[in-house]
Coordinates of C-alpha atoms in Angstrom, one line a residue:
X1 CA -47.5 15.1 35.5
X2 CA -45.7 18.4 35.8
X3 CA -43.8 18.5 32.9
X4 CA -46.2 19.7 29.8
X5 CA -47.2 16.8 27.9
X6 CA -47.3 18.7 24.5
X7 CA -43.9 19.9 24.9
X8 CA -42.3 16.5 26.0
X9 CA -43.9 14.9 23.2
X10 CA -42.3 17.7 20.8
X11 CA -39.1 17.5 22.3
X12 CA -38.7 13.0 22.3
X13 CA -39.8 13.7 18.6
X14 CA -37.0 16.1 18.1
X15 CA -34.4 13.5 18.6
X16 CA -36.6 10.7 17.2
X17 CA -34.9 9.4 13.8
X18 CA -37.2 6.9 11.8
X19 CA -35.9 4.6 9.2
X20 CA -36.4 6.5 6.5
X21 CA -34.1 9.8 7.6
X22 CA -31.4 6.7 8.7
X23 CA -31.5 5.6 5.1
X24 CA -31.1 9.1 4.1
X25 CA -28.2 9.6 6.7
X26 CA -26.4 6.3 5.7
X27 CA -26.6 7.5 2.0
X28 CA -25.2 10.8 2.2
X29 CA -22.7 9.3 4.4
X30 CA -21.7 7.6 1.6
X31 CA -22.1 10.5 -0.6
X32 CA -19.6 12.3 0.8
X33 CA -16.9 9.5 0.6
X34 CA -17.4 9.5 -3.2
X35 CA -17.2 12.9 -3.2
X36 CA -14.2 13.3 -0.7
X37 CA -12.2 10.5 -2.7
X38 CA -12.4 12.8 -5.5
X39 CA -10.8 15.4 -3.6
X40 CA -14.6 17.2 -3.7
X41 CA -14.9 20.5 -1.7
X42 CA -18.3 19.0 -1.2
X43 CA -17.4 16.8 1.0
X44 CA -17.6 17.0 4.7
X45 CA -15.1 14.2 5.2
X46 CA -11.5 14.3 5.1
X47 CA -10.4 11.0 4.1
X48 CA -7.0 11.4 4.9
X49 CA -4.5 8.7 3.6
X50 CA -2.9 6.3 6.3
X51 CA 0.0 5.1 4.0
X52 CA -1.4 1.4 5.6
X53 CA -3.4 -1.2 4.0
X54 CA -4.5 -4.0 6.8
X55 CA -1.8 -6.1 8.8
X56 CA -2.0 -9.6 6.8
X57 CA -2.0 -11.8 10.9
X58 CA 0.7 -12.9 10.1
X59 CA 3.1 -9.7 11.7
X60 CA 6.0 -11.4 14.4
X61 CA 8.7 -9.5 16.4
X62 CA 9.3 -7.1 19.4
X63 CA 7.9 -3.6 18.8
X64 CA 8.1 -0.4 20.7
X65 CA 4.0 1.5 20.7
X66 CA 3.8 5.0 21.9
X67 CA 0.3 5.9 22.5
X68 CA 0.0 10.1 22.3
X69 CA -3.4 11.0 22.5
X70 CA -3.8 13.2 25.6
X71 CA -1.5 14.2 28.8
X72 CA -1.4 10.9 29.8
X73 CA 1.6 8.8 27.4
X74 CA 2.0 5.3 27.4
X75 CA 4.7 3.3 25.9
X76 CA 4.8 -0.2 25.6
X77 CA 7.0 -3.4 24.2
X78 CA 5.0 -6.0 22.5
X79 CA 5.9 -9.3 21.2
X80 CA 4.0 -10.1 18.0
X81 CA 3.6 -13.9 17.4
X82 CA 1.6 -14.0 14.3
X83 CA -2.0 -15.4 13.5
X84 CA -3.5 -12.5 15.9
X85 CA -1.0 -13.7 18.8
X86 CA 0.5 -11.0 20.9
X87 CA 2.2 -10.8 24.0
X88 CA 2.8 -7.1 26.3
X89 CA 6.4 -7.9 27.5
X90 CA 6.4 -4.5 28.8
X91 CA 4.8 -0.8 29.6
X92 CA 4.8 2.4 31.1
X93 CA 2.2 5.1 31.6
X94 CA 2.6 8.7 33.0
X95 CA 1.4 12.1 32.9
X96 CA 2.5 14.7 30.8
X97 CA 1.8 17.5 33.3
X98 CA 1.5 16.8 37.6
X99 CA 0.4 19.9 39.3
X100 CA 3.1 21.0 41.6
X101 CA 5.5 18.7 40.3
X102 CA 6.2 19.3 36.4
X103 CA 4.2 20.7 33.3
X104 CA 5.1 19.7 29.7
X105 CA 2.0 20.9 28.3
X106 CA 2.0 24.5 29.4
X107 CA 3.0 27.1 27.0
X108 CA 6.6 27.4 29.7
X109 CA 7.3 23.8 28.0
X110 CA 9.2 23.1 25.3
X111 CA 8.6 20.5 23.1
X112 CA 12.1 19.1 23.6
X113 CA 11.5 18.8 27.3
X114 CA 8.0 16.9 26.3
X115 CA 10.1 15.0 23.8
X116 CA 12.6 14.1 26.4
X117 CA 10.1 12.8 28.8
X118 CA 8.9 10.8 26.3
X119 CA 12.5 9.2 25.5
X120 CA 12.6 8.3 29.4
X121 CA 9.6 6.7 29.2
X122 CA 11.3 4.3 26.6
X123 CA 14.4 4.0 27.9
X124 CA 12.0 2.1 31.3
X125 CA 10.1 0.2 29.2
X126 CA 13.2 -1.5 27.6
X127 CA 15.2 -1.7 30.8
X128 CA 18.2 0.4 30.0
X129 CA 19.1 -1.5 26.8
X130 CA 21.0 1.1 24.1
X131 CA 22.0 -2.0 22.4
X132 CA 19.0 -4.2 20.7
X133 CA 17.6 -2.3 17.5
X134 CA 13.8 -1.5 18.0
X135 CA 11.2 0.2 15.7
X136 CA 8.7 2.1 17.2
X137 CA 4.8 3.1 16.3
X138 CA 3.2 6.0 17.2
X139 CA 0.0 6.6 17.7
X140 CA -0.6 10.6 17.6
X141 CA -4.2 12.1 17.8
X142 CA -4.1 15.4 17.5
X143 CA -4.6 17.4 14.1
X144 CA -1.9 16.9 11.5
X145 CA -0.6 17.1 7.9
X146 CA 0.8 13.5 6.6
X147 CA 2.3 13.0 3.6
X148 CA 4.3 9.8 4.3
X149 CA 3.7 6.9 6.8
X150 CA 6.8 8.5 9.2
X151 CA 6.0 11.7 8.8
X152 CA 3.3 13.7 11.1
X153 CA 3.4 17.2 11.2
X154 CA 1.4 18.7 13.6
X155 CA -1.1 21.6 12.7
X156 CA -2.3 22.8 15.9
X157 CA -2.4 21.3 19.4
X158 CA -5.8 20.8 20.5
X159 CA -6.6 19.4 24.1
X160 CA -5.3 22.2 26.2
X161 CA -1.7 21.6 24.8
X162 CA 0.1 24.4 23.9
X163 CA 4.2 23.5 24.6
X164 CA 6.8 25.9 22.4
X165 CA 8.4 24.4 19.0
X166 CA 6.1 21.5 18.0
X167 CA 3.4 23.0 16.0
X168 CA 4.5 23.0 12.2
X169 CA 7.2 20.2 13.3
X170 CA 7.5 16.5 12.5
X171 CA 6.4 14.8 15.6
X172 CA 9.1 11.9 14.7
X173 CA 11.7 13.7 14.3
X174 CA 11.6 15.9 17.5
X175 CA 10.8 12.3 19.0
X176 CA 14.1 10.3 17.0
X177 CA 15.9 13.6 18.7
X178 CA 15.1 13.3 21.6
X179 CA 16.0 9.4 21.6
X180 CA 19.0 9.8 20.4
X181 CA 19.8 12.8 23.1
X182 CA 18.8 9.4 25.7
X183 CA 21.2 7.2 24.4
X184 CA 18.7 5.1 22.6
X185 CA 19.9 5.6 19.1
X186 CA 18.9 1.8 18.9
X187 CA 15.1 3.2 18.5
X188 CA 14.1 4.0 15.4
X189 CA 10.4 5.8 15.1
X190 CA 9.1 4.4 11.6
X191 CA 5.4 5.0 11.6
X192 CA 2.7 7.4 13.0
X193 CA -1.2 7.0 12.6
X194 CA -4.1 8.0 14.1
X195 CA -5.9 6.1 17.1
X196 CA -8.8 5.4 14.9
X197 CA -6.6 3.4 12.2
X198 CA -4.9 1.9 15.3
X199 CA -8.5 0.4 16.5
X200 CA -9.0 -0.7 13.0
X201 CA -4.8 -2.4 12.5
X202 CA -5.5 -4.1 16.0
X203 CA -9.3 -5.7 15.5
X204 CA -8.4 -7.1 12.1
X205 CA -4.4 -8.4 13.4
X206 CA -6.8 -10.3 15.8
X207 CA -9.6 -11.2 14.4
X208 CA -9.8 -11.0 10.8
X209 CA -12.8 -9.7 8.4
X210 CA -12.5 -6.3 9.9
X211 CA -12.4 -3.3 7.4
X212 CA -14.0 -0.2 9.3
X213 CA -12.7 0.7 12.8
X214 CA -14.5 3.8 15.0
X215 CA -14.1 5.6 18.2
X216 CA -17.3 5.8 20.1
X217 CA -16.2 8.0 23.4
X218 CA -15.9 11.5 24.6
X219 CA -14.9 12.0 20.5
X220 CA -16.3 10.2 17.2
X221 CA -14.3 8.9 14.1
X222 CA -14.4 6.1 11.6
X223 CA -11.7 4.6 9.2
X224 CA -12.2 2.3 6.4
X225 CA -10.0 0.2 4.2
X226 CA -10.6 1.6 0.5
X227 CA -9.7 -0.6 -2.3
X228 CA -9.8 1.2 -4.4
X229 CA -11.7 -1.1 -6.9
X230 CA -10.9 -0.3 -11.0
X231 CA -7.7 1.6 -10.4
X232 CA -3.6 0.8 -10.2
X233 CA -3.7 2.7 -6.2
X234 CA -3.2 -0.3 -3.5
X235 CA -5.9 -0.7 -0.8
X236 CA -5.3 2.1 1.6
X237 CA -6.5 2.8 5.2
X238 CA -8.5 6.2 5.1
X239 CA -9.3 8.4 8.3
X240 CA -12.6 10.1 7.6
X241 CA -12.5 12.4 10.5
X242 CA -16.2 11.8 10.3
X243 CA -17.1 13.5 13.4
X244 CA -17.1 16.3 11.1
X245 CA -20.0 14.9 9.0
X246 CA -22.6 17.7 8.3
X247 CA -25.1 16.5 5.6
X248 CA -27.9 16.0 8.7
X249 CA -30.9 17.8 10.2
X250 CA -29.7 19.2 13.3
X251 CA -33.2 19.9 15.6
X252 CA -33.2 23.0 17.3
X253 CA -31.4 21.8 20.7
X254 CA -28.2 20.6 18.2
X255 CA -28.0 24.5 16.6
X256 CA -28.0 25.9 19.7
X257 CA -25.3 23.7 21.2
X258 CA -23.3 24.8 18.0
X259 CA -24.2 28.4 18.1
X260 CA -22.6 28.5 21.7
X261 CA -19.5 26.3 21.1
X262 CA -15.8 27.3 20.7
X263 CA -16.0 26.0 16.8
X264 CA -19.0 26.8 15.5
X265 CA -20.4 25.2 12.2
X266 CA -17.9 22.1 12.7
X267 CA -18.1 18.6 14.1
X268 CA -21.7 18.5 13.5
X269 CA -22.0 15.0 14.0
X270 CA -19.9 14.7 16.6
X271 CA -21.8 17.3 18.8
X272 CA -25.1 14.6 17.8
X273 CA -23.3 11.7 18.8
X274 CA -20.8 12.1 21.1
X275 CA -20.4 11.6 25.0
X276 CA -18.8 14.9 25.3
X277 CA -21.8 16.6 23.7
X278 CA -24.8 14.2 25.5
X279 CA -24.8 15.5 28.9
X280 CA -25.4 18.6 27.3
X281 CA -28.3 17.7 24.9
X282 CA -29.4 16.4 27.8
X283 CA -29.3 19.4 30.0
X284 CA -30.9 21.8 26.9
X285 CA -33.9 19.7 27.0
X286 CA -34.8 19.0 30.2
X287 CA -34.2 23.0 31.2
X288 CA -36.8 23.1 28.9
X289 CA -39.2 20.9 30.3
X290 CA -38.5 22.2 33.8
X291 CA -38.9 26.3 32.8
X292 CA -35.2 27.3 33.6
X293 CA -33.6 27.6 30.2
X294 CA -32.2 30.6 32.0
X295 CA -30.2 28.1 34.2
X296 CA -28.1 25.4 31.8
X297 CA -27.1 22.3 34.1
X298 CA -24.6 20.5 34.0
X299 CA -24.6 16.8 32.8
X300 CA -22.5 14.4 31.5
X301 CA -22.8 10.8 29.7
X302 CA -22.0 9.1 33.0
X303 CA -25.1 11.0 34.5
X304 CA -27.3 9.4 31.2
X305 CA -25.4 6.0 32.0
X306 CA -26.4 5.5 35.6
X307 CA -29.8 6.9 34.4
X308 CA -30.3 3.8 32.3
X309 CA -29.0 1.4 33.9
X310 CA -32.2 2.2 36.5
X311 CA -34.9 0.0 35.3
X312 CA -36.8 0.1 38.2
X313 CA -40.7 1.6 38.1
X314 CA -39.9 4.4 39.8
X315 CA -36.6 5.7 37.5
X316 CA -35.2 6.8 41.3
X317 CA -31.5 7.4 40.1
X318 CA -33.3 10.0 37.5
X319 CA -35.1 11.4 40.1
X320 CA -31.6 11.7 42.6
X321 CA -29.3 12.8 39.6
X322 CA -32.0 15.5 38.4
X323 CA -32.1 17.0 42.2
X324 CA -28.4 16.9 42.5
X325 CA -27.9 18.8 39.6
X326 CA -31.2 21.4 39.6
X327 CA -32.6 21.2 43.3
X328 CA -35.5 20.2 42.0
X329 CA -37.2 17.1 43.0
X330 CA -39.3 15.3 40.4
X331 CA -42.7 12.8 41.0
X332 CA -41.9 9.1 40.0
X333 CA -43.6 9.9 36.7
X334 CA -41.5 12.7 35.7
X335 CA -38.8 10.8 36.3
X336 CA -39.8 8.1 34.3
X337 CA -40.3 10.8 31.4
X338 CA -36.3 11.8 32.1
X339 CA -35.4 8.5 32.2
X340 CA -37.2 8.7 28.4
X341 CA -35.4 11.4 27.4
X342 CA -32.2 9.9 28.3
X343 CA -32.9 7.0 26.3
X344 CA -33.9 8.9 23.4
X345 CA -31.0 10.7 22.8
X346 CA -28.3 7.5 23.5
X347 CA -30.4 5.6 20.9
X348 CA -30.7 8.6 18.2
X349 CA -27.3 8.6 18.8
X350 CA -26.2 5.1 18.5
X351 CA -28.9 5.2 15.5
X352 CA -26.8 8.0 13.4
X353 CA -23.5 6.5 14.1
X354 CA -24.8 3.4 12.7
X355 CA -26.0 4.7 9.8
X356 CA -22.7 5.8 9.1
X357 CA -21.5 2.7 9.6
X358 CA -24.4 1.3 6.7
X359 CA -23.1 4.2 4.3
X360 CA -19.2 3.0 4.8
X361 CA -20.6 -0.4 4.3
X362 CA -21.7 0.2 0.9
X363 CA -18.8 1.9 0.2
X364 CA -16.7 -0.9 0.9
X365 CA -19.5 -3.4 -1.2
X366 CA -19.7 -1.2 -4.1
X367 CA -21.8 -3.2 -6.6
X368 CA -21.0 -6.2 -4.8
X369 CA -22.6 -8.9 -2.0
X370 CA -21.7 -8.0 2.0
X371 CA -19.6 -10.1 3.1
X372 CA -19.3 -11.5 6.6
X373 CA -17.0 -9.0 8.8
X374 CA -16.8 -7.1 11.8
X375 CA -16.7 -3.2 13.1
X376 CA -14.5 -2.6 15.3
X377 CA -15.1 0.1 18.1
X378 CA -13.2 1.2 20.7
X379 CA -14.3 3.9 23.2
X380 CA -16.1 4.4 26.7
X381 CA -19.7 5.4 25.4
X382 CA -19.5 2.0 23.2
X383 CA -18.3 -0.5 26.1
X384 CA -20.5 0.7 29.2
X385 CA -23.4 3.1 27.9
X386 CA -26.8 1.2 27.9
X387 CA -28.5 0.1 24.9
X388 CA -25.8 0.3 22.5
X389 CA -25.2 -2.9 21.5
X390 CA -28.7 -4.0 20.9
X391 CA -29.3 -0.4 19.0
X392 CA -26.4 -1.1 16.5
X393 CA -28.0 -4.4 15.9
X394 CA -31.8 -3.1 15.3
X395 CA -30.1 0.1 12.6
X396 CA -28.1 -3.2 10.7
X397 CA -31.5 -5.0 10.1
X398 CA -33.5 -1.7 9.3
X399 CA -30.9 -0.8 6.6
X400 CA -29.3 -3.7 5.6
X401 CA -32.1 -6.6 5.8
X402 CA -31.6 -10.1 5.2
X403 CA -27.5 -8.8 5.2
X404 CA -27.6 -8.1 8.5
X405 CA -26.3 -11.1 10.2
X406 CA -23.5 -11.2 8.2
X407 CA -22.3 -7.6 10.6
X408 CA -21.6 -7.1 13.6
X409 CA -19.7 -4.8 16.1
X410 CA -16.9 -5.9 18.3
X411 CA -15.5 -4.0 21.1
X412 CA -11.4 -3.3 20.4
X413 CA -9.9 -2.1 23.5
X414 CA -6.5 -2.3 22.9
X415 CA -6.2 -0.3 19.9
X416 CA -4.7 2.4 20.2
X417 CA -1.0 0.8 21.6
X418 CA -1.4 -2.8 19.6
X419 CA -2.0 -0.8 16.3
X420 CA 1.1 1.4 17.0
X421 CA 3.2 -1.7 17.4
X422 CA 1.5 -3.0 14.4
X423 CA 2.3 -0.3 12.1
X424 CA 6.0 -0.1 13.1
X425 CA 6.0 -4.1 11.7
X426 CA 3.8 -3.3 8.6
X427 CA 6.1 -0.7 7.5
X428 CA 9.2 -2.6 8.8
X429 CA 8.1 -5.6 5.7
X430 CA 7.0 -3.4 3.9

């Protein structure tokens, strides 16, 4: 074996969690939603309000989604039929920015020309029509100030987005502007909420018995539904923004990832958990093991995927990915040991976000018996990364025993523009 024994040993233990730190994790989790519901500075959570309580299944009508959450915008028409039904009659997706072509994410746009795309977009997905009244959902994921359901104000683009005139603005009403400038004052934007609530509005419309929703993908965030148990506030939708979570033991690997990222001391857990930040945990330790911390490589969570999915003896896609990215060719044995390491820090990661999960659980409980319900989880490193599934499963019967069955996660793909639509006929009832 080349790699030193003693030091792979030290560094698998490093992102080993046992049950005991998991219950720790899933209780401070919870912790800091008391404390954040109390409007504690304490807390590492936000729990922003959603102005939504859950869709009762029963939602019908056509509704216009616009799904906002990075430079490619999708609008859609959907045709709620009740008792989870639902029908895409229509939808468009393009780009926000096309090298060569057009930019309306540069700091040369405006936001009226991004707006204005936008409002073409809509105009194709209901064929021309300036007549029939719509109400339209948004779903907008990037940082912003709420105080009503309809009214978004964006802090600070994020995502390499920096058009003129839309920071500090209303995203609805430069998007009801822009309609109207199209001809389509038949579109009325009601509603705007985050893609996480839209993963949770979605998974319960459909199936019922769902009261936490998460993103599990390049990012990490859960929402809950809070009932607010003992006082006159109606059950509310609450994003946690718990990717910024930071009541955990980072090992050494995690505080130097911080130390050398753009926004140090924030998104603690998300830099623990999510596929943006694997590849790199990845990279720290096996530079380590192979003496060239002076040389970082480059990974990514689609290296550790095919890595896993490699169960043969000899752990040969390791071996290939390894020498593609460091020119160094490892024995069968080493790459078996990768192949470890890999595992080890999907499963720690899977592990933490499920304790989380266990800690929103018994939020949600209170002094009461867990009920039967799902989790719904949208998200890339959910739906194809090895050994996530199974993981989830193994954290719900070390923390919750004999309650265990009564959980499970469920994969809701179709969040993020279903939820919109969803919102638009919540808030349309009322």
């Amino acid at each position: 074996m080349a790699f030193d024994p003693v030091l792979y040993d030290d560094i698998i233990a490093a992102f080993t969690i046992d049950t005991e730190h998991l219950h720790q994790a899933a209780a401070a989790f919870r912790q800091d939603m008391r404390l954040g519901l109390t409007g504690s500075p304490d807390s590492s959570l936000r729990m922003l309000p959603s102005y939504l309580g859950l869709p009762t299944g029963e939602e019908r009508g056509d509704y216009l989604a616009l799904d906002f959450g990075g430079t490619n915008v999708r609008v859609l028409l959907y045709r709620l039929a009740g008792n989870g039904k639902y029908e895409m009659l229509s939808h468009v997706a393009k780009p926000l920015k096309v090298d060569g072509v057009y930019d309306f994410i540069g700091a040369e746009a405006t936001g009226e020309e991004m707006f204005d795309f936008i409002a073409g977009l809509v105009d194709e997905v209901v064929g021309g029509d300036h007549e029939t009244p719509y109400l339209l959902g948004h779903t907008f994921s990037f940082p912003s100030s709420q105080t009503n359901i309809n009214n978004a104000r964006l802090i600070i683009w994020t995502k390499e987005f920096a058009a003129r005139g839309v920071e500090g603005e209303v995203v609805n009403d430069l998007l009801r502007a822009a309609l109207v400038r199209q001809g389509l004052s038949n579109v009325t934007p009601n509603s705007v909420i985050n893609d996480t609530v839209a993963v949770l509005l979605s998974a319960a419309y459909i199936y019922g018995d769902t009261k936490i929703g998460a993103i599990y993908a390049t990012g990490h965030n859960t929402c809950y539904l809070e009932s607010y148990t003992g006082t006159a506030n109606a059950p509310m939708i609450l994003n946690m923004e718990s990717g910024g979570f930071s009541k955990l033991v980072p090992n050494r690997f995690d505080i130097a990832l911080d130390a050398a990222s753009e926004k140090k001391g924030e998104q603690r857990l998300e830099k623990m958990v999510s596929g943006r930040y694997m590849g790199e945990l990845f990279g720290m330790a096996l530079a380590e093991l192979l003496g060239t911390k002076e040389h970082m490589h480059a990974f990514t969570s689609v290296d550790i995927s095919r890595i896993l999915e490699d169960v043969n003896g000899d752990a040969q896609s390791a071996a290939s990915i390894v020498e593609t990215a460091t020119g160094q060719m490892l024995s069968a044995e080493d790459a078996v040991c990768v192949r470890e390491l890999a595992r080890t820090i999907v499963v720690r990661s899977v592990r933490l976000i499920a304790a989380t999960f266990v800690g929103t659980l018994w939020q949600i409980t209170g002094e009461g018996e867990i009920r039967p319900q799902h989790i719904a989880v949208d998200g890339s490193v959910y739906e194809k990364m090895p050994l996530v599934k199974e993981t989830m499963a193994d954290v719900f019967a070390e923390l919750l025993g004999e309650d265990a069955p009564k959980v499970d996660t469920i994969l809701a793909s179709c969040g993020s523009g279903l939820g919109a639509a969803l919102a638009a006929a919540m808030v349309e009832s009322g």
